[in-house]
Short mmCIF file of C-alpha atoms in Angstrom, two decimals:
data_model
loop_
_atom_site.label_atom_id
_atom_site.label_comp_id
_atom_site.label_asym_id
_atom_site.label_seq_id
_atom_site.Cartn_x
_atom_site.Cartn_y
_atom_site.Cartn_z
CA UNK A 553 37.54 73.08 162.53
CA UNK A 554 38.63 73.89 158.84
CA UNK A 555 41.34 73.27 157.82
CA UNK A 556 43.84 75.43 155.26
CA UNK A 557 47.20 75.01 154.12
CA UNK A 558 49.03 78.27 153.96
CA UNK A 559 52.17 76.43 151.54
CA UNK A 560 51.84 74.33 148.61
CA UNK A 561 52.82 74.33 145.44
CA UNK A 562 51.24 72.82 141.91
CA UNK A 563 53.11 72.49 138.20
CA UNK A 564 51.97 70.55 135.14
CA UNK A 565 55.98 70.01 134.72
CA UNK A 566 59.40 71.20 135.90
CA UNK A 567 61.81 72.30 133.21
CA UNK A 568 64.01 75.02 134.69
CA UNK A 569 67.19 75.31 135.60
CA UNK A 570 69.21 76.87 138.36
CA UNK A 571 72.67 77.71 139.35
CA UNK A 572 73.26 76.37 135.69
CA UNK A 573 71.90 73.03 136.26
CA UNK A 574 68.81 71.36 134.93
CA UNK A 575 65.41 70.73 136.58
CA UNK A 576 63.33 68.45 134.58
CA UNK A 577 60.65 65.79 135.36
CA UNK A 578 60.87 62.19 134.28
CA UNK A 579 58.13 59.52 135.36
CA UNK A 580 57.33 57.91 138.84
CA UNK A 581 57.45 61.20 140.66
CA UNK A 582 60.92 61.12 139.77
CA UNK A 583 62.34 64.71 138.46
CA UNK A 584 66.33 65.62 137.61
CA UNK A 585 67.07 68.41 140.06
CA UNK A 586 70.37 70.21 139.55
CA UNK A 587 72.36 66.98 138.40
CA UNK A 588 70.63 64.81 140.73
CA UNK A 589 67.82 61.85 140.28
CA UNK A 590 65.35 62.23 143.15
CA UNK A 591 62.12 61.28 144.17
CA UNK A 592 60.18 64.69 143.37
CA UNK A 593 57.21 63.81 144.42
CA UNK A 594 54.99 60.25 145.77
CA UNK A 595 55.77 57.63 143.36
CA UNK A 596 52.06 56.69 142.00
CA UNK A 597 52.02 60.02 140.42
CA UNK A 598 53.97 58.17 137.56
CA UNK A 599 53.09 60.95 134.67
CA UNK A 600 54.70 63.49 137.05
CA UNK A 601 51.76 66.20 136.66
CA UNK A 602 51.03 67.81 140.23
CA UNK A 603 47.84 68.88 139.48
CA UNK A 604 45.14 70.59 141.44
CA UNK A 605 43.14 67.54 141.00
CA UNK A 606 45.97 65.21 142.51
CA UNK A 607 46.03 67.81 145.49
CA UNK A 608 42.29 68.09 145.71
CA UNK A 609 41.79 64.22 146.21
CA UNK A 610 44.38 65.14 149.27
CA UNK A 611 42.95 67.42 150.72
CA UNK A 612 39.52 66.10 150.63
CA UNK A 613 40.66 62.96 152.18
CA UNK A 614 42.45 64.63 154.82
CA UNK A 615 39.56 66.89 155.58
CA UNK A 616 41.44 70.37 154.42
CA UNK A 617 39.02 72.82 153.13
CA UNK A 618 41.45 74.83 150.80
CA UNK A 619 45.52 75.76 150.07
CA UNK A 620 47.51 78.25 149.27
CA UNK A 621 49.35 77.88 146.62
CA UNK A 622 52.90 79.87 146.09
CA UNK A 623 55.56 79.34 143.76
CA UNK A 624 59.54 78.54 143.61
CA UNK A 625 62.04 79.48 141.04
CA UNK A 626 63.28 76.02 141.24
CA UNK A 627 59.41 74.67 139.93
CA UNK A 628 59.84 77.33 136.92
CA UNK A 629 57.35 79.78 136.24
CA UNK A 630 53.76 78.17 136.68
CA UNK A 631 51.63 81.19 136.24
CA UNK A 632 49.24 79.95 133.14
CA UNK A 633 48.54 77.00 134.92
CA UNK A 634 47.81 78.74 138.09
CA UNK A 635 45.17 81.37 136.86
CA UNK A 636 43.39 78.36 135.73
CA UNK A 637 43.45 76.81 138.89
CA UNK A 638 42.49 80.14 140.46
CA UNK A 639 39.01 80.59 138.18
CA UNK A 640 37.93 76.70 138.44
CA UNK A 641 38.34 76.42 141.91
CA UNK A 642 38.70 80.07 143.60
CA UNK A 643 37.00 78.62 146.71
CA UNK A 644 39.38 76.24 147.16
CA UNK A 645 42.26 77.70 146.01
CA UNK A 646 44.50 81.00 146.71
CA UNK A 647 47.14 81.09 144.53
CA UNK A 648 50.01 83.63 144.47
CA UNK A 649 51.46 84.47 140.58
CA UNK A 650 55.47 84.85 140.51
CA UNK A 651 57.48 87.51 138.44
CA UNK A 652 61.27 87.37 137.12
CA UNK A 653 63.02 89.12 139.65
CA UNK A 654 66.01 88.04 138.79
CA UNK A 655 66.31 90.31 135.89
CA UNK A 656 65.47 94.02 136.03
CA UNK A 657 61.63 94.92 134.50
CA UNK A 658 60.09 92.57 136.26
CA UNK A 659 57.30 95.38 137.99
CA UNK A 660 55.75 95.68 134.66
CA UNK A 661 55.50 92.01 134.71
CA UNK A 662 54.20 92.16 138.21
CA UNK A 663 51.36 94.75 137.28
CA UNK A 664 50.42 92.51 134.75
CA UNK A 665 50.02 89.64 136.77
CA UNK A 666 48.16 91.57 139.41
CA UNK A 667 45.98 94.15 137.87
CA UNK A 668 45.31 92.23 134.17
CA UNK A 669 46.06 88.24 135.05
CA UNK A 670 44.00 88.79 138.74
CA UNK A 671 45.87 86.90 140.69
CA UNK A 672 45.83 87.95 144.63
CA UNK A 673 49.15 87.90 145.78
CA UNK A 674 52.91 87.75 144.58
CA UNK A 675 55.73 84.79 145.67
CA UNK A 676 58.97 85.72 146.26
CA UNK A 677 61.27 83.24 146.67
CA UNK A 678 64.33 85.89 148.39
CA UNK A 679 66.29 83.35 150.00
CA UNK A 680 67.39 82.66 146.00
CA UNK A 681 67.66 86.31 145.40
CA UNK A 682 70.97 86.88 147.65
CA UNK A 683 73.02 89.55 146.62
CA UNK A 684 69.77 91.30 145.02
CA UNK A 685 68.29 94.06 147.22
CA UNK A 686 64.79 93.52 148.84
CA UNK A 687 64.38 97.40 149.14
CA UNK A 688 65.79 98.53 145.61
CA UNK A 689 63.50 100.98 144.23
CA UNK A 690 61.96 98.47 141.19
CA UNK A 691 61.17 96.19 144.63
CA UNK A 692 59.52 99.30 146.85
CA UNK A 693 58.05 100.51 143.74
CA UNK A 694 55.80 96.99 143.06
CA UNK A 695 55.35 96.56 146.89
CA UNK A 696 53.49 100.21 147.06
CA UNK A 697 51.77 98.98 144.19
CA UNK A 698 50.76 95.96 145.60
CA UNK A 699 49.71 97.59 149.08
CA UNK A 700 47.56 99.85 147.16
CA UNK A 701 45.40 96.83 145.36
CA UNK A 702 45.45 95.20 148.75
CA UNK A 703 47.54 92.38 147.78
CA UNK A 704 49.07 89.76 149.89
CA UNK A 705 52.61 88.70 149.39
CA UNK A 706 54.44 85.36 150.13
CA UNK A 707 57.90 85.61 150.87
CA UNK A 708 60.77 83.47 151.81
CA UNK A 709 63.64 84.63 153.78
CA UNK A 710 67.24 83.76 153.64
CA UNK A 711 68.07 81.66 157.24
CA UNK A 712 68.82 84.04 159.90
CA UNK A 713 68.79 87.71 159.49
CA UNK A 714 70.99 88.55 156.77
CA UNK A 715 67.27 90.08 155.12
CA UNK A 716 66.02 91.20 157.97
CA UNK A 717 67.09 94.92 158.05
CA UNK A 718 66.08 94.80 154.03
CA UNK A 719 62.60 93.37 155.05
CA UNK A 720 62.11 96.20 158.02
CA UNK A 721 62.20 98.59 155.39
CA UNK A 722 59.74 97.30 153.21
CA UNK A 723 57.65 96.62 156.48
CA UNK A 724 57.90 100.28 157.43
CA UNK A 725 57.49 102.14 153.68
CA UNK A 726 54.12 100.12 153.37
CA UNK A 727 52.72 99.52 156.30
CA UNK A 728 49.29 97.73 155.22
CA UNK A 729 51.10 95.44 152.68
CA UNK A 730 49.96 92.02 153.89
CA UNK A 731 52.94 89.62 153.94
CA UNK A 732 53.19 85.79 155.18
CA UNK A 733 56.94 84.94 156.02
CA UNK A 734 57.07 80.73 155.08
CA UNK A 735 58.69 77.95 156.18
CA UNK A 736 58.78 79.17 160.11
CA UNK A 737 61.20 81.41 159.07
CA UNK A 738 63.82 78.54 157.95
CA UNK A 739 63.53 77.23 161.78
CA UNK A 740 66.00 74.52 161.17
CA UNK A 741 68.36 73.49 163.35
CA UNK A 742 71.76 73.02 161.65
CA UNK A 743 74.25 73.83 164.82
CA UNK A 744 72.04 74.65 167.82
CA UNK A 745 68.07 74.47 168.00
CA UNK A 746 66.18 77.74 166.04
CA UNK A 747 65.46 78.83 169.33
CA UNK A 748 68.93 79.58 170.62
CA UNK A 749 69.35 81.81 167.38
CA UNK A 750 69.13 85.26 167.98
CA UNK A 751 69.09 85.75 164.01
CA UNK A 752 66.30 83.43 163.80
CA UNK A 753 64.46 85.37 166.40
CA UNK A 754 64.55 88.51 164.28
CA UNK A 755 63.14 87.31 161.39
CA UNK A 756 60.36 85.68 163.39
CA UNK A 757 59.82 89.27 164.82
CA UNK A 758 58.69 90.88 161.73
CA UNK A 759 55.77 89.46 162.81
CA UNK A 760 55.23 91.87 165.63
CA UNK A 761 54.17 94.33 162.46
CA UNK A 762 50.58 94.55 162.14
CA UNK A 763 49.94 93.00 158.69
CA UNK A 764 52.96 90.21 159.18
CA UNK A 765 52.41 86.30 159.28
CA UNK A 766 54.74 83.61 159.63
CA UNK A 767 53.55 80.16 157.94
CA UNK A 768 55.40 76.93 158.18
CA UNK A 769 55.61 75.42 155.15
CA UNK A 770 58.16 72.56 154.90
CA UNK A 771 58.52 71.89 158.80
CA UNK A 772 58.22 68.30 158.37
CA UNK A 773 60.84 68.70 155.96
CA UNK A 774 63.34 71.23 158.19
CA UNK A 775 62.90 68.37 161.10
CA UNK A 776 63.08 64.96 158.33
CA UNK A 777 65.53 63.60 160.26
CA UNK A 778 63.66 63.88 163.15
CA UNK A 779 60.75 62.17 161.86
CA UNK A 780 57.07 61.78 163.30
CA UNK A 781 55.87 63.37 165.46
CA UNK A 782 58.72 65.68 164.99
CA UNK A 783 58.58 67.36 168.56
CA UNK A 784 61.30 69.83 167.76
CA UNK A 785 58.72 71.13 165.47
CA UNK A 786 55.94 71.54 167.92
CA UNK A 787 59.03 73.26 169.90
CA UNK A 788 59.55 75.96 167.30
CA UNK A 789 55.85 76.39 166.64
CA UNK A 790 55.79 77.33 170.58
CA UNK A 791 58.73 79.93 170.84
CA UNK A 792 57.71 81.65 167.41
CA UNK A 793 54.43 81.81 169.33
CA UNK A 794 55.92 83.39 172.26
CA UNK A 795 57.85 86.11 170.48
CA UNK A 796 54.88 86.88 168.32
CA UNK A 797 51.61 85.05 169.74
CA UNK A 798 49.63 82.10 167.75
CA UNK A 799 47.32 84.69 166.01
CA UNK A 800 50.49 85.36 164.16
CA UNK A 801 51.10 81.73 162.44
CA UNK A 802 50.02 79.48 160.10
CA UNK A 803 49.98 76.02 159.22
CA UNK A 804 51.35 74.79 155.80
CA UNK A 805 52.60 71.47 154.70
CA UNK A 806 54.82 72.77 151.28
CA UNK A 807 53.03 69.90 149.28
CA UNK A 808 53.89 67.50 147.29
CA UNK A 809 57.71 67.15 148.01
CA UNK A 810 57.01 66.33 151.60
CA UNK A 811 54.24 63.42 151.01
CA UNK A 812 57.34 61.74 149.66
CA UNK A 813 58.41 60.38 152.87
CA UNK A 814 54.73 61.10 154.85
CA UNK A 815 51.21 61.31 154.25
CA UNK A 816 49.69 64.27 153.65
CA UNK A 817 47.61 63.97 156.54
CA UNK A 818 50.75 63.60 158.71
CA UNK A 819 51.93 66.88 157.67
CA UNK A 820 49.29 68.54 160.01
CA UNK A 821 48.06 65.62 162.55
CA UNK A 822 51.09 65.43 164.36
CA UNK A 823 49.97 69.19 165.55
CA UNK A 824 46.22 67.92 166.61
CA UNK A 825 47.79 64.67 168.59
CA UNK A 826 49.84 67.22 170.45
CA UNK A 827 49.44 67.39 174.09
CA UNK A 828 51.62 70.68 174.16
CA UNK A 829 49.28 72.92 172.00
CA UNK A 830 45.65 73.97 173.65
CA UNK A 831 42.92 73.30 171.72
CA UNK A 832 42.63 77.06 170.79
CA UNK A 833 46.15 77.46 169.51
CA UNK A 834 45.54 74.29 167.18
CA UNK A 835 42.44 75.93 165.58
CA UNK A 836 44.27 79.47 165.45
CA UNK A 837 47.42 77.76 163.75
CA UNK A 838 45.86 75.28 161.15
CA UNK A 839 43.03 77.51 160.29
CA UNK A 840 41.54 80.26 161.50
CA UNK A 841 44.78 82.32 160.82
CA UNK A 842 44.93 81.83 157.63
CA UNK A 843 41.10 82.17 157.15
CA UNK A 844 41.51 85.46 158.06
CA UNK A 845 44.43 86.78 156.21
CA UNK A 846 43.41 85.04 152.96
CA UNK A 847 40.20 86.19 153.65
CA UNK A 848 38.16 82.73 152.58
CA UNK A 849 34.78 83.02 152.55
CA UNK A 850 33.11 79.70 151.54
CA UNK A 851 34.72 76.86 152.87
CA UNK A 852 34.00 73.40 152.24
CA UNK A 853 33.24 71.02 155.07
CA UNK A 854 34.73 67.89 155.13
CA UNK A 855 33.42 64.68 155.92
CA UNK A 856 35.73 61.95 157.70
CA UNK A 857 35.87 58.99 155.47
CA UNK A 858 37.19 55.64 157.08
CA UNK A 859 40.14 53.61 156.00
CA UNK A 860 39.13 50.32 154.66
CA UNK A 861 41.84 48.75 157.02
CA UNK A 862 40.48 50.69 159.84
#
């Protein structure tokens, strides 16, 4: 089985800022994020670079034959860095570029990025863009353009529904636009399970549209507190799957923040030890989906290599 992570991210540096406060790396994985010290990323990365190389040593050791790599306001904008990575390693490595969408003219910027930069897809991080409409006509006009370059978009949904309706009409005025929904559609659980949300259960059924995925980046970090094996997670993997079906989702670990408290092989072998997923759902979920709507073609097989404590 190959394995692909559908949500990851990569920067050479943070040094943004949001809500008027300051995101900035220091050293030992440490990074200043909005007036806060925390522990960014694993510790041994001491220059703070998370670097396609970093991640490659990753996923080689834990057998994942290639990412997908989107982007977050709160990183800052990372697209120079990430065409590179997309023309040294475009087998291992689909990576979405990220406009300013915060500030009107930002289509011209996404034209560029698409049709001049090459990059294959578009992030939107719209759970930061409340207030801003999904379906204003600088928004429909770059999603028809994207549709017509068959280009995939990776997009992030406010909790709940309050984007929903938005979302259904860019679903319906480009019907072919390929678009992955991340993090399981914010399936966390902050008064009652995901589950027992109606509003959570209508973003997870854009997916009954022909060209929508759900991925679930960060679901080790929506169920933290839960910790390994995190069997609320496996829970919400299985009700997405029956309002939608497993050809419908994807794996994805949103690396690096969440090897700060697990390995990066934990991220996804807490799905294979499983006893409540079949054997073909596990191969749908952690890779065949996303083989298919990324369209990878040459995938790298992956030897196991033994611990020296084993």
């Amino acid at each position: 089985m190959n394995i692909i992570d559908a949500h990851s991210h990569l920067w050479l540096r943070q040094d943004t800022t949001w809500d008027g406060k300051a995101i900035r790396t220091l050293t030992n994985g440490r990074s200043i994020f909005l007036g806060e010290e925390v522990q960014m990323i694993p510790p041994f990365i001491i220059d703070g670079r998370n670097t396609a190389e970093v991640f490659l040593s990753n996923m080689d050791y834990a057998q994942v034959s290639a990412a997908v790599v989107v982007q977050e306001f709160i990183d800052g904008f990372q697209n120079d860095y990430l065409a590179e990575v997309q023309r040294q390693w475009p087998d291992r490595f689909f990576v979405f570029g990220m406009a300013d969408y915060l500030h009107d003219g930002f289509l011209e910027q996404a034209r560029q990025l698409l049709l001049t930069q090459g990059f294959r897809g578009l992030a939107i991080p719209a759970h930061r863009l409340l207030g801003q409409s999904l379906n204003s006509n600088e928004m429909m006009e770059m999603f028809r353009m994207m549709e017509a370059n068959d280009k995939r978009l990776s997009i992030t949904l406010a909790d709940g529904d309050r984007q929903v309706a938005e979302m259904s009409d860019v679903i319906a005025e480009c019907p072919r636009l390929k678009i992955a929904i991340g993090h399981l559609c914010m399936a966390s659980p902050p008064v009652t399970p995901p589950w027992e949300n109606p509003m959570w259960k209508a973003q997870v059924m854009l997916a009954r549209h022909e060209n929508v995925m759900i991925e679930s980046g960060g679901l080790t970090w929506l169920y933290n507190s839960e910790f390994y094996p995190f069997p609320s997670g496996i829970r919400a993997i299985r009700e997405a799957a029956d309002l939608v079906g497993f050809e419908k989702l994807m794996w994805g670990s949103d690396y690096p923040r969440t090897i700060t408290a697990i390995t990066y092989r934990m991220s996804y072998d807490f799905i294979t030890k499983s006893s409540e997923l079949t054997d073909e759902q596990k191969r749908l979920f952690l890779g065949d989906n996303a083989r298919h709507f990324y369209q990878f073609e040459n995938l790298v097989d992956l030897p196991y290599i033994k611990n020296m404590s084993e």
